[in-house]
């Protein structure tokens, strides 16, 4: 099928823009409500990922609404992550910061009409920190000095997204 990844809801594909592409983005306030539209530009050759809904299409408006809910959720989570980062910064220490990628909705016409959720491709590897069934995954190694000293009392990398989800 050409996908390089599969989630519970979507298939994930690699994408590059062939030409300079501009499109509008709907931004949201801290409550996730639509605020304004802004022009955005993707450069030729820039790497992106697109996510297509796995489930059968009911109609275009249903698919757009489904993706729009995901966009609002991602923007809202990004705003909350900024607040979480500010709160954890006050604690001091070496606590990782959270950041959400900007995501967009695009529609293709060629070779056929497809509605896709898209975001820039991560330069670093992607790490999923929990499953849809509530399982928390562990990091390969904890945060810290790397000197082999005890991990007791240290904040492990996987604790941060878990703490954020409960914050």
Tab-separated table of C-alpha atoms in Angstrom:
chain	number	residue	atom	x	y	z
A	1	UNK	CA	0.000	0.000	0.000
A	2	UNK	CA	3.059	2.318	0.116
A	3	UNK	CA	2.617	3.341	3.757
A	4	UNK	CA	5.726	3.364	5.957
A	5	UNK	CA	3.688	3.326	9.144
A	6	UNK	CA	0.304	2.217	10.424
A	7	UNK	CA	-1.554	3.463	13.463
A	8	UNK	CA	-4.904	2.526	14.901
A	9	UNK	CA	-6.699	5.146	12.823
A	10	UNK	CA	-4.382	6.090	9.965
A	11	UNK	CA	-1.804	4.918	7.446
A	12	UNK	CA	1.320	7.118	7.228
A	13	UNK	CA	3.083	7.986	3.968
A	14	UNK	CA	6.219	9.979	3.100
A	15	UNK	CA	5.693	13.065	0.942
A	16	UNK	CA	7.748	15.826	-0.674
A	17	UNK	CA	6.431	18.982	-2.238
A	18	UNK	CA	7.550	19.235	-5.863
A	19	UNK	CA	7.075	22.995	-6.101
A	20	UNK	CA	6.819	25.846	-3.610
A	21	UNK	CA	3.389	25.392	-2.082
A	22	UNK	CA	1.395	27.837	-0.020
A	23	UNK	CA	-1.772	27.054	1.822
A	24	UNK	CA	-3.775	28.425	4.707
A	25	UNK	CA	-3.747	27.151	8.234
A	26	UNK	CA	-6.525	27.591	10.759
A	27	UNK	CA	-5.092	28.482	14.130
A	28	UNK	CA	-6.840	27.984	17.441
A	29	UNK	CA	-6.887	29.823	20.715
A	30	UNK	CA	-5.988	28.099	23.994
A	31	UNK	CA	-9.417	26.467	24.073
A	32	UNK	CA	-9.039	25.008	20.564
A	33	UNK	CA	-11.491	27.408	18.898
A	34	UNK	CA	-10.779	28.668	15.380
A	35	UNK	CA	-9.065	32.017	15.534
A	36	UNK	CA	-7.655	33.085	12.164
A	37	UNK	CA	-6.086	31.882	8.944
A	38	UNK	CA	-2.417	32.364	8.106
A	39	UNK	CA	-0.510	31.672	4.900
A	40	UNK	CA	2.033	28.874	5.210
A	41	UNK	CA	4.744	27.848	2.792
A	42	UNK	CA	6.364	24.477	2.097
A	43	UNK	CA	9.582	24.482	0.078
A	44	UNK	CA	10.345	22.160	-2.857
A	45	UNK	CA	11.943	18.904	-1.684
A	46	UNK	CA	10.960	19.459	1.956
A	47	UNK	CA	10.078	16.170	3.685
A	48	UNK	CA	6.595	15.776	5.125
A	49	UNK	CA	4.413	12.907	6.268
A	50	UNK	CA	0.779	12.503	5.324
A	51	UNK	CA	-1.743	10.484	7.245
A	52	UNK	CA	-4.797	9.039	5.579
A	53	UNK	CA	-7.815	7.734	7.444
A	54	UNK	CA	-7.897	3.907	7.395
A	55	UNK	CA	-11.642	3.692	7.607
A	56	UNK	CA	-13.971	3.743	4.657
A	57	UNK	CA	-14.928	7.190	3.486
A	58	UNK	CA	-18.504	8.132	4.167
A	59	UNK	CA	-18.229	11.413	2.257
A	60	UNK	CA	-15.835	14.343	1.936
A	61	UNK	CA	-17.501	16.461	4.614
A	62	UNK	CA	-17.348	13.571	7.119
A	63	UNK	CA	-13.651	13.010	6.343
A	64	UNK	CA	-12.868	16.729	6.611
A	65	UNK	CA	-14.716	16.909	9.933
A	66	UNK	CA	-12.758	13.887	11.236
A	67	UNK	CA	-9.414	15.441	10.268
A	68	UNK	CA	-10.509	18.865	11.551
A	69	UNK	CA	-11.201	17.379	14.990
A	70	UNK	CA	-7.689	15.895	14.960
A	71	UNK	CA	-6.211	19.280	14.019
A	72	UNK	CA	-8.071	21.067	16.815
A	73	UNK	CA	-6.961	18.355	19.257
A	74	UNK	CA	-3.315	18.693	18.169
A	75	UNK	CA	-3.351	22.500	18.421
A	76	UNK	CA	-5.022	22.349	21.828
A	77	UNK	CA	-2.483	19.772	23.064
A	78	UNK	CA	0.321	22.014	21.754
A	79	UNK	CA	-1.029	24.978	23.716
A	80	UNK	CA	-1.361	22.849	26.841
A	81	UNK	CA	2.192	21.537	26.333
A	82	UNK	CA	3.490	25.122	26.383
A	83	UNK	CA	1.731	25.685	29.715
A	84	UNK	CA	3.052	22.355	31.040
A	85	UNK	CA	6.606	23.321	29.989
A	86	UNK	CA	6.295	26.623	31.852
A	87	UNK	CA	5.078	24.827	34.988
A	88	UNK	CA	7.844	22.191	34.899
A	89	UNK	CA	10.522	24.834	34.231
A	90	UNK	CA	9.681	26.313	37.629
A	91	UNK	CA	10.616	22.978	39.212
A	92	UNK	CA	14.167	23.219	37.889
A	93	UNK	CA	16.229	20.231	36.898
A	94	UNK	CA	16.707	18.591	33.536
A	95	UNK	CA	13.089	17.967	32.539
A	96	UNK	CA	12.477	17.445	28.796
A	97	UNK	CA	10.237	19.949	27.083
A	98	UNK	CA	7.187	18.903	25.079
A	99	UNK	CA	6.467	20.231	21.592
A	100	UNK	CA	3.731	19.397	19.116
A	101	UNK	CA	4.254	19.671	15.378
A	102	UNK	CA	2.078	22.010	13.373
A	103	UNK	CA	-0.350	19.946	11.311
A	104	UNK	CA	-2.431	20.807	8.273
A	105	UNK	CA	-5.198	19.390	6.122
A	106	UNK	CA	-4.519	19.091	2.398
A	107	UNK	CA	-6.581	17.781	-0.491
A	108	UNK	CA	-5.089	16.245	-3.615
A	109	UNK	CA	-6.866	16.128	-6.956
A	110	UNK	CA	-4.391	14.017	-8.972
A	111	UNK	CA	-4.452	11.075	-9.523
A	112	UNK	CA	-7.629	11.055	-7.421
A	113	UNK	CA	-9.155	13.170	-4.705
A	114	UNK	CA	-7.683	12.390	-1.287
A	115	UNK	CA	-7.995	14.303	1.974
A	116	UNK	CA	-4.843	14.049	4.081
A	117	UNK	CA	-3.613	15.134	7.507
A	118	UNK	CA	-0.018	16.356	7.064
A	119	UNK	CA	2.928	17.595	9.100
A	120	UNK	CA	6.663	18.103	8.600
A	121	UNK	CA	8.670	14.929	8.966
A	122	UNK	CA	10.633	14.663	12.221
A	123	UNK	CA	14.396	14.905	11.801
A	124	UNK	CA	14.900	12.637	14.802
A	125	UNK	CA	13.292	9.259	15.227
A	126	UNK	CA	9.711	9.057	16.422
A	127	UNK	CA	9.088	7.472	19.823
A	128	UNK	CA	5.569	6.585	20.882
A	129	UNK	CA	5.380	6.847	24.674
A	130	UNK	CA	2.094	5.085	25.344
A	131	UNK	CA	-0.359	2.862	23.541
A	132	UNK	CA	-4.042	3.327	22.860
A	133	UNK	CA	-4.589	0.656	25.526
A	134	UNK	CA	-2.885	2.593	28.347
A	135	UNK	CA	0.496	0.865	28.319
A	136	UNK	CA	3.389	3.216	29.122
A	137	UNK	CA	6.536	2.430	27.169
A	138	UNK	CA	10.001	2.861	28.688
A	139	UNK	CA	12.876	4.868	27.297
A	140	UNK	CA	16.013	3.011	26.277
A	141	UNK	CA	17.974	4.988	28.846
A	142	UNK	CA	16.976	7.494	31.536
A	143	UNK	CA	17.713	11.168	31.548
A	144	UNK	CA	20.688	12.201	33.554
A	145	UNK	CA	24.412	12.558	33.436
A	146	UNK	CA	25.008	9.223	31.743
A	147	UNK	CA	27.754	8.500	34.267
A	148	UNK	CA	26.157	5.230	35.393
A	149	UNK	CA	25.117	6.609	38.777
A	150	UNK	CA	21.845	5.572	40.367
A	151	UNK	CA	18.613	6.504	38.585
A	152	UNK	CA	16.820	6.923	41.883
A	153	UNK	CA	15.045	10.270	42.070
A	154	UNK	CA	15.683	11.100	38.408
A	155	UNK	CA	12.874	11.936	36.055
A	156	UNK	CA	12.883	9.348	33.292
A	157	UNK	CA	12.070	10.516	29.785
A	158	UNK	CA	8.919	8.393	29.556
A	159	UNK	CA	7.578	9.965	32.768
A	160	UNK	CA	7.198	13.374	31.124
A	161	UNK	CA	4.528	12.538	28.511
A	162	UNK	CA	2.773	10.369	31.089
A	163	UNK	CA	2.791	13.252	33.598
A	164	UNK	CA	1.570	15.628	30.865
A	165	UNK	CA	-1.357	13.336	30.060
A	166	UNK	CA	-2.403	13.520	33.733
A	167	UNK	CA	-1.614	17.215	34.295
